[in-house]
Amino acid sequence: MRTQVAIVGAGPAGLLLSQLLHLRGVDSVVLESRDRAYVERRQRAGMLEQGTVDVLRSSGVGERLDREGLTHHGLELRFGGAGHRIPLTELTGGRTVTIYAQTEIVKDLIAARLAAGGDVRFGAEALAVDTGAPSVTFRQDGETRTLDCDVIAGCDGFHGVGRAAVPGLRTYERDYPYAWLGVLAEVAPSTDELVYAHSERGFALHSLRSPRVSRLYLQVDPGDAIEAWPDERIWSELRARFATSDGWELRDGPIVEKSITPMRSFVAEPMRHDRLFLAGDAAHIVPPTGAKGLNLAISDVIVLAEALVARYDEGSDKLLDAYSATCLKRVWRAQQFASWMTTLLHRDPAGDSFEHRRQLAYLDYLVASKAAATTLAENYVGAAPTL
Ligand code: APR
Ligand code: PHB
C-alpha cells in the first residue's frame, strides 16, 4: 500500500489536512483507530476563530457551518453579581467568532472526503511509525499492513503513537488544580453570547450549541467522580455561580451528556522528526478556557498543507523545514493566553482570598479599560492563520 501523505488520526486535524491536500492534488490515506460513529459523537469545544471559519469555507465544507453556525460579536464576563460585555468585534476591527460544534466539523469533513472518493479508514489502528522509511504499520480487520508514504502526519491526538517516534523530544507541561465538568443540555440557551463567570464558588461557562441546545461547564475538583454530580447538583451549582443581582434566570432541562476533563498545558518540541510531522493535540494541549485547542489544530494543518504543496509543486523544502518553528510561535501565544484566562477566572482550591481579590481587581480593570479589553478581545478572536 502506498500514498503520498499517511495521516494518522481522523480528528479535525487529520481530516482537514486530508481535505486541504486533496484540493491541491496531493493524495493521502487517513488511518483512524475508532469507528466513524465514535469520532462523530465525541463532545469537544465549539468556538471557532474567524480564521478557522474562513479555511473551512474555502475548503468546501462551509455550507452547513454558514447555515447553522452562530456568529458572535461579543462575550460576557460575569463577576461580583453583574455581567459586563466585551465587544469583541468592535475592539478587533470587525472580527467575529462562530459557535459550531467540533462534532459537526468532523461530520462535514468525513462526508466531504468520502464523497470525493477519499481513503479514510475507521477501525484502523496505527501500531508504529517509521520516520525514516517512511511508513506506518497498522491493524485493520485483524490484519496487520504497512502503508508506505513520502511523509507521515501525526494527527493522532494526545494519546497517539506519533509523538513517541520523535527522539530527543522536549516537553513542557503544567497541570492545573481544577477540572471542567461539561454538560450538554436540551434546553434553549439562557444567553445569546457566551458567559464566563467568576464566582466565590468557582468558575462556570455558559456556551451554546443551537437554539435548542445549551453547553455548560463547571469548575470541579480534578479528583471528582462524575457520580458525585447528579443532574440536580449540577443545575443548582450553575445557578449559584451565574447568579446576578438583577434577577437573571438560568433555564434548565434534560442533561443528555456529561463528563469531567482534567486541564493541562502541554507542548512537545520540535513538532517534526525526519519525515514525521506532528499536528494538533498530538503536539500540544491548552486548557479549554478561551477555546484555543481546535483552532490551533486547524492552524497547524494549514501550515503543513501549504508546506507539502510547496514541496510537491515547486520541489522546495523551505516551508517544511520551518514547519515546527512556524507552528510553535502560535502555540506558545495560545498557551500564554489560555493559561492567563484560566488562572484569571478559576477559584483557587485552597481558597486563597488574596488570589480571589487579585482576580477581581484585574476583572474590574478589564471591563473599565479599553486597552485591557482589547488585549482580551485580540487574543480571543485569534490572529489570522500563519503564512
Ligand atoms: N491509530 C489511529 N488513530 C489514532 C491512534 C492510532 N494509534 N491514536 C489516536 N488516534 C485517533 C483518535 O482516535 C482520534 O480520533 O486520532 C484522533 C485524534 O483526534 P483529536 O483527539 O480530535 O485531535 P486533533 O485532530 O488534533 O484535534 C484537536 O481536539 O482535544 C480537542 O481541543 C482539542 O479541539 C481540539 C481538537
Ligand atoms: C464550548 O462551546 O464548548 C466552549 C466555548 C468557549 C470556551 C470553551 C468551550 O472557552
Short mmCIF file of C-alpha atoms and ligand atoms in Angstrom, two decimals:
data_model
loop_
_atom_site.label_atom_id
_atom_site.label_comp_id
_atom_site.label_asym_id
_atom_site.label_seq_id
_atom_site.Cartn_x
_atom_site.Cartn_y
_atom_site.Cartn_z
CA MET A 1 0.00 0.00 0.00
CA ARG A 2 1.32 3.42 -0.86
CA THR A 3 0.23 7.05 -0.67
CA GLN A 4 1.89 10.46 -0.68
CA VAL A 5 0.87 11.51 2.84
CA ALA A 6 -0.07 8.95 5.53
CA ILE A 7 -2.30 10.70 8.07
CA VAL A 8 -2.75 9.08 11.48
CA GLY A 9 -5.97 10.21 13.19
CA ALA A 10 -9.36 11.36 11.91
CA GLY A 11 -9.93 14.22 14.32
CA PRO A 12 -10.31 17.74 12.93
CA ALA A 13 -6.55 17.99 12.26
CA GLY A 14 -6.18 14.79 10.23
CA LEU A 15 -9.43 15.22 8.33
CA LEU A 16 -8.84 18.86 7.38
CA LEU A 17 -5.28 18.07 6.31
CA SER A 18 -6.58 15.33 4.04
CA GLN A 19 -9.16 17.73 2.57
CA LEU A 20 -6.65 20.57 2.03
CA LEU A 21 -4.21 18.19 0.31
CA HIS A 22 -6.94 16.71 -1.87
CA LEU A 23 -7.92 20.19 -3.07
CA ARG A 24 -4.31 20.76 -4.10
CA GLY A 25 -3.90 17.41 -5.84
CA VAL A 26 -1.94 15.56 -3.13
CA ASP A 27 -3.03 12.02 -2.17
CA SER A 28 -3.44 10.85 1.40
CA VAL A 29 -4.78 7.93 3.41
CA VAL A 30 -6.31 8.60 6.83
CA LEU A 31 -5.99 5.87 9.48
CA GLU A 32 -8.35 6.12 12.45
CA SER A 33 -8.44 3.57 15.27
CA ARG A 34 -12.03 4.31 16.35
CA ASP A 35 -15.22 3.82 14.38
CA ARG A 36 -16.99 6.59 12.50
CA ALA A 37 -19.88 6.96 14.96
CA TYR A 38 -17.44 7.42 17.83
CA VAL A 39 -15.44 10.23 16.24
CA GLU A 40 -18.64 11.95 15.09
CA ARG A 41 -20.09 11.96 18.60
CA ARG A 42 -17.11 12.84 20.75
CA GLN A 43 -18.04 16.08 22.56
CA ARG A 44 -15.39 18.79 22.50
CA ALA A 45 -15.28 22.58 22.38
CA GLY A 46 -17.13 24.52 19.72
CA MET A 47 -15.78 28.04 19.39
CA LEU A 48 -14.19 28.84 16.04
CA GLU A 49 -11.93 31.78 15.35
CA GLN A 50 -12.67 33.63 12.16
CA GLY A 51 -9.54 32.20 10.51
CA THR A 52 -10.85 28.70 11.22
CA VAL A 53 -14.24 29.52 9.69
CA ASP A 54 -12.52 31.03 6.65
CA VAL A 55 -10.43 27.93 5.95
CA LEU A 56 -13.39 25.57 6.40
CA ARG A 57 -15.34 27.68 3.91
CA SER A 58 -12.55 27.81 1.36
CA SER A 59 -12.10 24.04 1.72
CA GLY A 60 -15.67 23.41 0.58
CA VAL A 61 -17.10 22.42 3.97
CA GLY A 62 -18.68 25.74 4.93
CA GLU A 63 -22.23 25.23 3.76
CA ARG A 64 -23.81 23.82 6.92
CA LEU A 65 -21.45 25.89 9.05
CA ASP A 66 -22.81 29.04 7.39
CA ARG A 67 -26.39 27.86 7.89
CA GLU A 68 -26.17 26.54 11.45
CA GLY A 69 -23.13 28.26 12.98
CA LEU A 70 -23.87 31.08 15.41
CA THR A 71 -21.83 34.22 14.76
CA HIS A 72 -20.85 36.09 17.92
CA HIS A 73 -19.73 39.70 18.25
CA GLY A 74 -19.08 39.79 21.97
CA LEU A 75 -18.85 37.82 25.20
CA GLU A 76 -19.85 38.44 28.79
CA LEU A 77 -17.60 38.44 31.81
CA ARG A 78 -19.72 37.94 34.92
CA PHE A 79 -18.33 38.63 38.38
CA GLY A 80 -19.44 40.22 41.64
CA GLY A 81 -23.06 39.50 40.69
CA ALA A 82 -23.05 41.58 37.47
CA GLY A 83 -22.41 40.96 33.78
CA HIS A 84 -20.05 43.06 31.64
CA ARG A 85 -19.98 42.78 27.85
CA ILE A 86 -16.68 42.69 25.95
CA PRO A 87 -17.50 43.89 22.40
CA LEU A 88 -15.10 41.59 20.53
CA THR A 89 -15.96 42.76 17.02
CA GLU A 90 -15.78 46.46 17.87
CA LEU A 91 -12.38 46.01 19.56
CA THR A 92 -10.80 43.92 16.78
CA GLY A 93 -11.59 45.80 13.60
CA GLY A 94 -14.63 43.70 12.73
CA ARG A 95 -13.56 40.14 13.61
CA THR A 96 -16.11 37.63 14.91
CA VAL A 97 -16.13 34.14 16.41
CA THR A 98 -18.54 31.33 15.49
CA ILE A 99 -20.14 28.65 17.60
CA TYR A 100 -20.25 25.36 15.71
CA ALA A 101 -19.51 22.09 17.49
CA GLN A 102 -16.42 20.08 16.70
CA THR A 103 -18.66 17.03 16.15
CA GLU A 104 -20.28 18.88 13.23
CA ILE A 105 -16.93 19.87 11.68
CA VAL A 106 -15.81 16.25 11.88
CA LYS A 107 -19.09 15.05 10.27
CA ASP A 108 -18.80 17.62 7.46
CA LEU A 109 -15.17 16.74 6.75
CA ILE A 110 -15.76 12.97 6.75
CA ALA A 111 -18.71 13.40 4.38
CA ALA A 112 -16.65 15.61 2.04
CA ARG A 113 -13.68 13.21 1.98
CA LEU A 114 -15.84 10.15 1.34
CA ALA A 115 -17.91 11.92 -1.33
CA ALA A 116 -14.69 12.73 -3.20
CA GLY A 117 -13.59 9.08 -3.02
CA GLY A 118 -11.05 9.78 -0.25
CA ASP A 119 -9.45 6.87 1.62
CA VAL A 120 -10.49 7.37 5.26
CA ARG A 121 -10.23 4.11 7.21
CA PHE A 122 -12.03 3.63 10.50
CA GLY A 123 -11.10 0.79 12.84
CA ALA A 124 -7.54 1.12 11.50
CA GLU A 125 -5.11 1.48 14.40
CA ALA A 126 -1.58 2.69 13.72
CA LEU A 127 0.78 0.45 15.69
CA ALA A 128 4.09 2.07 14.78
CA VAL A 129 5.52 4.77 12.55
CA ASP A 130 8.88 4.51 10.82
CA THR A 131 10.02 8.09 10.30
CA GLY A 132 12.92 7.19 8.02
CA ALA A 133 11.34 4.73 5.55
CA PRO A 134 8.79 6.38 5.93
CA SER A 135 5.84 4.09 6.66
CA VAL A 136 3.04 3.36 9.09
CA THR A 137 2.21 -0.14 10.32
CA PHE A 138 -1.46 -0.51 11.16
CA ARG A 139 -4.05 -3.13 12.03
CA GLN A 140 -7.46 -3.28 10.39
CA ASP A 141 -9.97 -6.17 10.45
CA GLY A 142 -7.48 -8.33 12.30
CA GLU A 143 -4.84 -7.89 9.59
CA THR A 144 -1.52 -6.04 10.01
CA ARG A 145 -0.40 -3.99 7.00
CA THR A 146 2.17 -1.38 6.09
CA LEU A 147 1.38 1.92 4.44
CA ASP A 148 4.38 3.38 2.60
CA CYS A 149 4.42 7.13 2.01
CA ASP A 150 6.54 10.23 1.40
CA VAL A 151 5.52 11.90 4.64
CA ILE A 152 3.64 10.94 7.83
CA ALA A 153 1.29 13.39 9.54
CA GLY A 154 0.86 12.50 13.22
CA CYS A 155 -2.63 13.92 13.84
CA ASP A 156 -3.36 11.22 16.41
CA GLY A 157 -4.19 13.34 19.44
CA PHE A 158 -2.63 13.43 22.88
CA HIS A 159 -2.70 9.62 23.34
CA GLY A 160 -1.46 8.69 19.87
CA VAL A 161 1.68 6.86 18.72
CA GLY A 162 3.25 9.64 16.63
CA ARG A 163 4.86 11.69 19.38
CA ALA A 164 6.76 8.68 20.79
CA ALA A 165 8.60 8.35 17.47
CA VAL A 166 10.39 11.69 17.92
CA PRO A 167 13.76 11.11 19.64
CA GLY A 168 15.04 13.85 21.90
CA LEU A 169 11.59 15.37 22.19
CA ARG A 170 11.40 18.15 24.73
CA THR A 171 8.12 18.52 26.58
CA TYR A 172 6.75 21.38 28.64
CA GLU A 173 3.88 20.66 30.95
CA ARG A 174 1.67 22.30 33.54
CA ASP A 175 -1.20 20.77 35.46
CA TYR A 176 -3.94 22.91 36.96
CA PRO A 177 -5.63 22.12 40.29
CA TYR A 178 -9.07 22.05 38.65
CA ALA A 179 -11.07 20.20 36.01
CA TRP A 180 -14.14 21.01 33.90
CA LEU A 181 -17.43 19.23 34.18
CA GLY A 182 -19.01 19.67 30.73
CA VAL A 183 -22.74 19.32 30.21
CA LEU A 184 -24.87 19.12 27.08
CA ALA A 185 -28.49 20.00 27.87
CA GLU A 186 -31.64 20.02 25.78
CA VAL A 187 -32.77 23.48 26.73
CA ALA A 188 -32.76 26.80 24.91
CA PRO A 189 -29.65 28.78 25.94
CA SER A 190 -30.34 31.40 28.62
CA THR A 191 -27.96 33.79 26.87
CA ASP A 192 -27.18 34.97 23.32
CA GLU A 193 -23.47 35.34 23.96
CA LEU A 194 -21.03 33.21 25.96
CA VAL A 195 -20.92 33.97 29.68
CA TYR A 196 -17.62 33.41 31.52
CA ALA A 197 -18.47 33.58 35.22
CA HIS A 198 -16.04 34.15 38.09
CA SER A 199 -17.52 33.43 41.50
CA GLU A 200 -16.56 32.55 45.02
CA ARG A 201 -17.84 29.04 44.32
CA GLY A 202 -15.63 28.64 41.27
CA PHE A 203 -15.74 29.21 37.51
CA ALA A 204 -18.72 28.48 35.24
CA LEU A 205 -19.21 28.93 31.49
CA HIS A 206 -22.47 29.17 29.59
CA SER A 207 -21.96 28.29 25.93
CA LEU A 208 -24.43 27.14 23.31
CA ARG A 209 -24.81 24.67 20.51
CA SER A 210 -28.08 25.62 18.80
CA PRO A 211 -31.31 27.48 19.56
CA ARG A 212 -32.43 24.38 21.47
CA VAL A 213 -29.21 23.02 22.97
CA SER A 214 -27.03 24.56 25.68
CA ARG A 215 -23.44 23.68 26.53
CA LEU A 216 -22.40 24.45 30.10
CA TYR A 217 -19.24 23.94 32.12
CA LEU A 218 -18.42 23.98 35.83
CA GLN A 219 -15.03 24.10 37.51
CA VAL A 220 -14.80 20.97 39.67
CA ASP A 221 -12.10 19.20 41.63
CA PRO A 222 -9.86 17.06 39.35
CA GLY A 223 -10.43 14.13 41.72
CA ASP A 224 -14.24 14.32 41.45
CA ALA A 225 -16.08 11.32 40.01
CA ILE A 226 -18.98 12.05 37.68
CA GLU A 227 -21.25 10.11 40.10
CA ALA A 228 -20.67 12.91 42.61
CA TRP A 229 -22.50 15.22 40.23
CA PRO A 230 -26.15 14.20 39.81
CA ASP A 231 -28.11 16.49 37.48
CA GLU A 232 -29.84 18.41 40.29
CA ARG A 233 -26.49 19.24 41.88
CA ILE A 234 -25.15 20.49 38.54
CA TRP A 235 -28.11 22.81 37.95
CA SER A 236 -28.11 24.20 41.47
CA GLU A 237 -24.34 24.85 41.32
CA LEU A 238 -24.68 26.51 37.90
CA ARG A 239 -27.49 28.71 39.21
CA ALA A 240 -25.39 29.76 42.20
CA ARG A 241 -22.32 30.60 40.11
CA PHE A 242 -24.23 32.53 37.43
CA ALA A 243 -26.43 34.42 39.94
CA THR A 244 -26.72 38.16 39.34
CA SER A 245 -28.36 40.86 41.38
CA ASP A 246 -30.73 41.76 38.51
CA GLY A 247 -32.77 38.55 38.59
CA TRP A 248 -31.26 36.81 35.51
CA GLU A 249 -32.50 33.24 35.35
CA LEU A 250 -30.87 30.06 34.11
CA ARG A 251 -33.28 27.76 32.28
CA ASP A 252 -32.71 24.08 32.95
CA GLY A 253 -33.64 20.93 31.04
CA PRO A 254 -32.63 17.32 30.42
CA ILE A 255 -28.88 16.71 30.54
CA VAL A 256 -28.00 14.38 27.66
CA GLU A 257 -24.25 14.17 28.14
CA LYS A 258 -21.83 14.95 30.95
CA SER A 259 -18.15 14.29 31.58
CA ILE A 260 -15.19 15.57 33.58
CA THR A 261 -11.98 16.58 31.80
CA PRO A 262 -8.73 17.45 33.57
CA MET A 263 -6.96 20.63 32.50
CA ARG A 264 -3.40 20.80 31.36
CA SER A 265 -0.93 22.77 29.31
CA PHE A 266 1.44 20.65 27.23
CA VAL A 267 3.85 21.43 24.39
CA ALA A 268 6.19 18.99 22.60
CA GLU A 269 9.15 20.38 20.68
CA PRO A 270 10.07 20.04 17.90
CA MET A 271 6.89 19.15 16.03
CA ARG A 272 8.88 17.28 13.42
CA HIS A 273 11.34 14.42 13.16
CA ASP A 274 12.63 13.28 9.80
CA ARG A 275 9.53 12.67 7.63
CA LEU A 276 7.08 12.74 10.54
CA PHE A 277 5.15 15.94 11.28
CA LEU A 278 3.02 16.27 14.42
CA ALA A 279 -0.12 18.41 14.34
CA GLY A 280 -2.91 19.33 16.78
CA ASP A 281 -3.34 17.62 20.14
CA ALA A 282 -0.52 15.19 19.29
CA ALA A 283 1.89 18.08 19.85
CA HIS A 284 0.10 20.41 22.26
CA ILE A 285 -2.76 20.73 24.71
CA VAL A 286 -4.10 24.02 26.06
CA PRO A 287 -6.54 24.43 28.94
CA PRO A 288 -10.03 24.93 27.48
CA THR A 289 -10.69 28.46 28.78
CA GLY A 290 -10.72 30.56 25.60
CA ALA A 291 -11.24 27.50 23.35
CA LYS A 292 -7.90 27.58 21.52
CA GLY A 293 -7.35 23.79 21.13
CA LEU A 294 -9.31 23.20 17.96
CA ASN A 295 -8.20 26.49 16.40
CA LEU A 296 -4.54 25.59 16.99
CA ALA A 297 -5.02 22.15 15.43
CA ILE A 298 -6.54 23.79 12.34
CA SER A 299 -3.75 26.35 12.16
CA ASP A 300 -1.08 23.59 12.26
CA VAL A 301 -2.56 21.73 9.31
CA ILE A 302 -2.94 24.90 7.24
CA VAL A 303 0.81 25.43 7.67
CA LEU A 304 1.56 21.76 6.94
CA ALA A 305 -0.63 21.59 3.85
CA GLU A 306 0.99 24.72 2.37
CA ALA A 307 4.45 23.31 3.09
CA LEU A 308 3.66 19.94 1.50
CA VAL A 309 2.17 21.57 -1.59
CA ALA A 310 5.32 23.72 -1.95
CA ARG A 311 7.36 20.53 -1.83
CA TYR A 312 5.31 18.67 -4.43
CA ASP A 313 4.69 21.63 -6.76
CA GLU A 314 7.97 23.51 -6.55
CA GLY A 315 10.33 20.94 -5.04
CA SER A 316 11.02 23.35 -2.20
CA ASP A 317 11.51 22.10 1.40
CA LYS A 318 11.80 25.60 2.82
CA LEU A 319 8.32 25.68 4.37
CA LEU A 320 8.57 22.09 5.63
CA ASP A 321 11.85 22.92 7.33
CA ALA A 322 10.19 25.92 9.00
CA TYR A 323 7.05 23.95 9.98
CA SER A 324 7.84 23.32 13.64
CA ALA A 325 9.08 26.83 14.39
CA THR A 326 6.18 28.44 12.49
CA CYS A 327 3.57 26.46 14.43
CA LEU A 328 5.26 26.74 17.82
CA LYS A 329 5.11 30.52 17.72
CA ARG A 330 1.35 30.44 17.58
CA VAL A 331 1.15 27.51 20.02
CA TRP A 332 3.03 29.40 22.73
CA ARG A 333 0.96 32.55 22.17
CA ALA A 334 -2.21 30.48 22.65
CA GLN A 335 -0.65 28.68 25.60
CA GLN A 336 0.06 32.00 27.29
CA PHE A 337 -3.45 33.32 26.64
CA ALA A 338 -5.25 30.13 27.71
CA SER A 339 -3.32 29.82 30.95
CA TRP A 340 -3.80 33.53 31.67
CA MET A 341 -7.56 33.32 31.13
CA THR A 342 -7.73 30.10 33.15
CA THR A 343 -5.94 31.49 36.19
CA LEU A 344 -7.90 34.74 35.98
CA LEU A 345 -11.27 33.01 36.25
CA HIS A 346 -10.86 29.84 38.31
CA ARG A 347 -11.14 29.58 42.06
CA ASP A 348 -8.00 28.60 43.90
CA PRO A 349 -8.97 25.27 45.53
CA ALA A 350 -7.10 26.27 48.69
CA GLY A 351 -9.49 29.22 48.93
CA ASP A 352 -6.69 31.79 48.85
CA SER A 353 -8.52 35.09 49.39
CA PHE A 354 -5.53 37.14 48.20
CA GLU A 355 -5.80 35.35 44.85
CA HIS A 356 -9.55 35.95 44.74
CA ARG A 357 -9.15 39.69 45.28
CA ARG A 358 -6.30 39.91 42.80
CA GLN A 359 -8.57 38.29 40.16
CA LEU A 360 -11.43 40.68 40.92
CA ALA A 361 -9.09 43.68 40.65
CA TYR A 362 -7.98 42.54 37.20
CA LEU A 363 -11.55 41.81 36.08
CA ASP A 364 -12.55 45.33 37.15
CA TYR A 365 -9.65 46.69 35.10
CA LEU A 366 -10.58 44.55 32.08
CA VAL A 367 -14.08 45.96 31.87
CA ALA A 368 -13.04 49.54 32.65
CA SER A 369 -10.06 49.90 30.34
CA LYS A 370 -10.37 49.75 26.58
CA ALA A 371 -6.70 48.79 26.32
CA ALA A 372 -7.15 45.81 28.66
CA ALA A 373 -10.39 44.70 26.98
CA THR A 374 -8.69 44.94 23.58
CA THR A 375 -5.92 42.61 24.75
CA LEU A 376 -8.52 40.03 25.73
CA ALA A 377 -10.52 40.53 22.51
CA GLU A 378 -7.50 40.31 20.19
CA ASN A 379 -6.34 37.06 21.75
CA TYR A 380 -9.83 35.59 21.94
CA VAL A 381 -10.73 36.13 18.27
CA GLY A 382 -7.24 34.96 17.26
CA ALA A 383 -4.75 36.14 14.70
CA ALA A 384 -5.16 35.39 11.01
CA PRO A 385 -3.72 31.95 10.20
CA THR A 386 0.06 31.97 9.88
CA LEU A 387 1.55 32.34 6.34
N1 APR B 1 -4.10 4.99 15.20
C1 APR B 1 -5.12 5.63 14.56
N2 APR B 1 -5.79 6.66 15.08
C2 APR B 1 -5.44 7.07 16.31
C3 APR B 1 -4.40 6.47 17.03
C4 APR B 1 -3.72 5.38 16.43
N3 APR B 1 -2.72 4.74 17.04
N4 APR B 1 -4.27 7.11 18.22
C5 APR B 1 -5.21 8.06 18.23
N5 APR B 1 -5.93 8.06 17.09
C6 APR B 1 -7.04 8.93 16.71
C7 APR B 1 -8.04 9.20 17.82
O1 APR B 1 -8.99 8.16 17.93
C8 APR B 1 -8.66 10.50 17.35
O2 APR B 1 -9.81 10.29 16.57
O3 APR B 1 -6.52 10.21 16.41
C9 APR B 1 -7.58 11.16 16.51
C10 APR B 1 -7.07 12.45 17.10
O4 APR B 1 -8.09 13.39 17.07
P1 APR B 1 -8.29 14.54 18.19
O5 APR B 1 -8.02 13.98 19.53
O6 APR B 1 -9.60 15.16 17.92
O7 APR B 1 -7.09 15.56 17.89
P2 APR B 1 -6.92 16.71 16.79
O8 APR B 1 -7.41 16.28 15.46
O9 APR B 1 -5.53 17.19 16.97
O10 APR B 1 -7.93 17.83 17.24
C11 APR B 1 -7.69 18.67 18.31
O11 APR B 1 -9.43 18.06 19.76
O12 APR B 1 -8.98 17.79 22.04
C12 APR B 1 -9.56 18.59 21.08
O13 APR B 1 -9.46 20.74 21.96
C13 APR B 1 -8.88 19.87 21.06
O14 APR B 1 -10.43 20.68 19.63
C14 APR B 1 -9.11 20.24 19.67
C15 APR B 1 -9.00 19.05 18.88
C1 PHB B 2 -17.67 25.45 24.00
O1 PHB B 2 -18.64 25.95 23.42
O2 PHB B 2 -17.58 24.22 24.15
C2 PHB B 2 -16.63 26.33 24.57
C3 PHB B 2 -16.68 27.69 24.31
C4 PHB B 2 -15.72 28.53 24.85
C5 PHB B 2 -14.72 28.02 25.64
C6 PHB B 2 -14.63 26.65 25.86
C7 PHB B 2 -15.61 25.80 25.33
O3 PHB B 2 -13.81 28.85 26.17
#
